[in-house]
Amino acid sequence: MKNIVALVTGGNRGIGAKCIEEFAKLGVNVIINYCHHEEEARDLEKYIKETYKVKALAIKCDVSNSDEVEKMANTIVDMFGGIDILVNNAGISRDSLLLDKSIKDFKRILDVNLIGTYLCSKYIGKIMLEQKQGKIINISSTNAIDTFYPESCDYDASKAGVLSLTHNFAREFAPFVSVNCICPGWVKTGMNKELSLEQINEEKKKILLGRFAEPEEIAKVVIFLASSKASYINDSVIRVDGGKYNG
Ligand code: NDP
């Protein structure tokens, strides 16, 4: 995958950082989008350049802010001349009892997870359409399909919206840009740092493989969808959850 450019939103840590590294291993030039953790993003940028000898650029951008996303898209065209792959990975969760949720918190989840995916697909997708080629991979969640906990109803709604955006953008951008979606189950990242050992053990019992995923196990599916091996896969939703059932 030489001379290819990939943008991963929320690329500074967790699943996003593993996507960045897996792309770089293949010689892909990478753009590491982040929102709050600048040092983490700069450290990753340096590590990727030194280790894999590809171009790497960390860009601060709140994906829920239309002006910032448009500016990020313009910077990418100026610095890389175009873009081949977009991974809409940036996401947040904030669990609390359904009746206790503030509208402000609820909207923030929708803004980042759903509106962020929309804005990046819109502005980066425009560039891909002009190029007449590109691949968009959205990171949703099994919570988009199954209902596990009312505490994450805002997150679940945002991720169900990401499924809908996948299908709509796939139609809008066909036949030039493929749009696919991955629904991970539990993954070992900072997003789950609040879980107690007891909760983790309870959740593992509901997974056929009996464990949470390593972030690279999600990243490898992203790489597959971005590669020519997935040339006939479009408008698809793939669960990567180790066989998780809604118990
Ligand atoms: P992490 O909490 O480890 O990372 C989240 C990433 O999103 C960070 O890089 C963060 O950047 C970025 N981010 C947050 N808000 C914004 C914003 N407004 N604009 C741009 N970037 C932002 O999470 P994971 O790696 O676990 O999650 C990655 C994706 O996978 C998410 O969409 C999540 O919903 C999904 N997922 C995760 C699962 C899990 O069990 N971990 C399961 C199913 C889906 P910064 O640090 O700079 O804020």
Coordinates of N, CA and C and ligand atoms in Angstrom, one line a residue, residues 10-16 33-37 40 61-63 89-92 108 112 139-141 155 159 184-187 189-192, ligand 1:
G10 N -9.3 10.4 15.8 CA -9.0 9.7 17.1 C -7.9 8.8 17.0
G11 N -6.9 9.2 16.3 CA -5.8 8.3 15.9 C -4.6 8.3 16.9
N12 N -4.8 9.0 18.0 CA -3.6 9.2 19.0 C -3.6 8.0 20.0
R13 N -4.7 7.3 20.2 CA -4.6 6.2 21.1 C -5.6 5.1 20.8
G14 N -5.6 4.1 21.7 CA -6.6 3.0 21.5 C -6.7 2.4 20.2
I15 N -7.8 2.1 19.7 CA -8.0 1.4 18.4 C -7.4 2.3 17.2
G16 N -7.6 3.6 17.3 CA -7.1 4.5 16.3 C -5.6 4.4 16.1
N33 N -5.4 12.2 13.6 CA -6.3 13.3 14.1 C -6.4 13.0 15.6
Y34 N -6.4 14.2 16.4 CA -6.7 14.1 17.8 C -7.5 15.3 18.2
C35 N -8.0 15.3 19.4 CA -8.7 16.5 19.9 C -8.1 17.1 21.1
H36 N -7.8 16.3 22.1 CA -7.3 16.9 23.4 C -5.9 16.5 23.7
H37 N -5.4 15.3 23.4 CA -4.1 14.8 23.9 C -3.0 15.1 22.9
E40 N 0.4 13.0 23.3 CA 0.3 11.6 22.8 C 0.3 11.6 21.3
C61 N -8.1 18.5 15.7 CA -9.4 18.9 15.1 C -10.5 18.2 15.9
D62 N -11.5 19.0 16.3 CA -12.7 18.4 17.0 C -13.6 18.0 15.9
V63 N -13.8 16.7 15.7 CA -14.6 16.2 14.6 C -16.0 16.7 14.6
N89 N -13.1 6.9 13.4 CA -12.9 6.2 14.6 C -13.1 7.0 15.9
A90 N -13.0 8.3 15.8 CA -13.1 9.1 17.1 C -14.5 8.8 17.7
G91 N -14.4 8.7 19.0 CA -15.7 8.4 19.7 C -15.5 8.6 21.2
I92 N -16.6 8.9 21.9 CA -16.7 9.0 23.3 C -17.9 8.3 23.9
R108 N -23.6 15.9 23.4 CA -22.1 15.8 23.2 C -21.7 14.4 22.6
V112 N -20.0 14.1 18.8 CA -18.7 13.5 18.4 C -18.9 12.3 17.6
I139 N -16.2 3.2 12.4 CA -16.2 2.4 13.6 C -17.5 2.6 14.4
S140 N -18.4 1.7 14.3 CA -19.6 1.8 15.1 C -19.4 0.9 16.4
S141 N -20.4 0.0 16.7 CA -20.3 -0.8 17.9 C -21.4 -1.8 17.9
Y155 N -25.0 6.7 23.6 CA -23.9 6.1 22.9 C -24.5 5.1 21.8
K159 N -24.2 5.3 17.7 CA -23.6 4.3 16.9 C -24.6 3.6 15.9
P184 N -17.2 -3.3 16.7 CA -16.5 -4.0 17.7 C -17.4 -4.3 18.9
G185 N -17.0 -5.4 19.6 CA -17.6 -5.7 20.9 C -16.6 -5.0 21.9
W186 N -16.4 -5.7 23.0 CA -15.5 -5.1 24.0 C -14.0 -5.1 23.5
V187 N -13.3 -4.0 23.7 CA -11.9 -3.9 23.3 C -11.1 -3.3 24.4
T189 N -9.2 -0.9 25.8 CA -8.7 0.5 25.6 C -9.1 1.3 26.8
G190 N -8.6 2.6 26.7 CA -8.9 3.5 27.8 C -10.4 3.8 27.9
M191 N -11.2 3.5 26.9 CA -12.6 3.8 26.9 C -13.3 2.9 28.0
N192 N -12.7 1.8 28.3 CA -13.3 0.9 29.3 C -12.6 0.9 30.7
Ligands
NDP1 P1 -10.3 5.7 23.3 O1 -11.1 6.4 24.4 O2 -9.1 4.9 23.7 O3 -10.0 6.8 22.2 C1 -10.9 7.7 21.7 C2 -10.3 8.6 20.7 O4 -11.3 9.5 20.2 C3 -9.1 9.4 21.2 O5 -8.1 9.4 20.2 C4 -9.7 10.8 21.3 O6 -8.7 11.8 21.1 C5 -10.7 10.8 20.1 N1 -11.7 11.8 20.3 C6 -12.6 12.0 21.3 N2 -13.3 13.1 21.1 C7 -12.9 13.6 19.9 C8 -13.3 14.7 19.1 N3 -14.3 15.5 19.5 N4 -12.6 15.0 17.9 C9 -11.6 14.1 17.5 N5 -11.2 13.1 18.2 C10 -11.8 12.8 19.4 O7 -11.4 4.8 22.6 P2 -11.3 3.5 21.7 O8 -10.0 3.4 21.0 O9 -11.8 2.4 22.6 O10 -12.5 3.8 20.7 C11 -12.3 4.0 19.3 C12 -13.6 3.9 18.6 O11 -14.1 2.5 18.8 C13 -14.7 4.7 19.2 O12 -15.6 5.2 18.2 C14 -15.5 3.8 20.1 O13 -16.9 4.2 20.3 C15 -15.4 2.5 19.3 N6 -15.6 1.3 20.1 C16 -14.8 1.0 21.2 C17 -15.1 -0.2 21.9 C18 -14.3 -0.5 23.1 O14 -14.7 -1.5 23.8 N7 -13.2 0.2 23.4 C19 -16.2 -1.1 21.5 C20 -16.9 -0.7 20.4 C21 -16.7 0.5 19.7 P3 -8.2 12.7 22.4 O15 -7.5 11.8 23.2 O16 -7.3 13.7 21.8 O17 -9.5 13.3 22.9

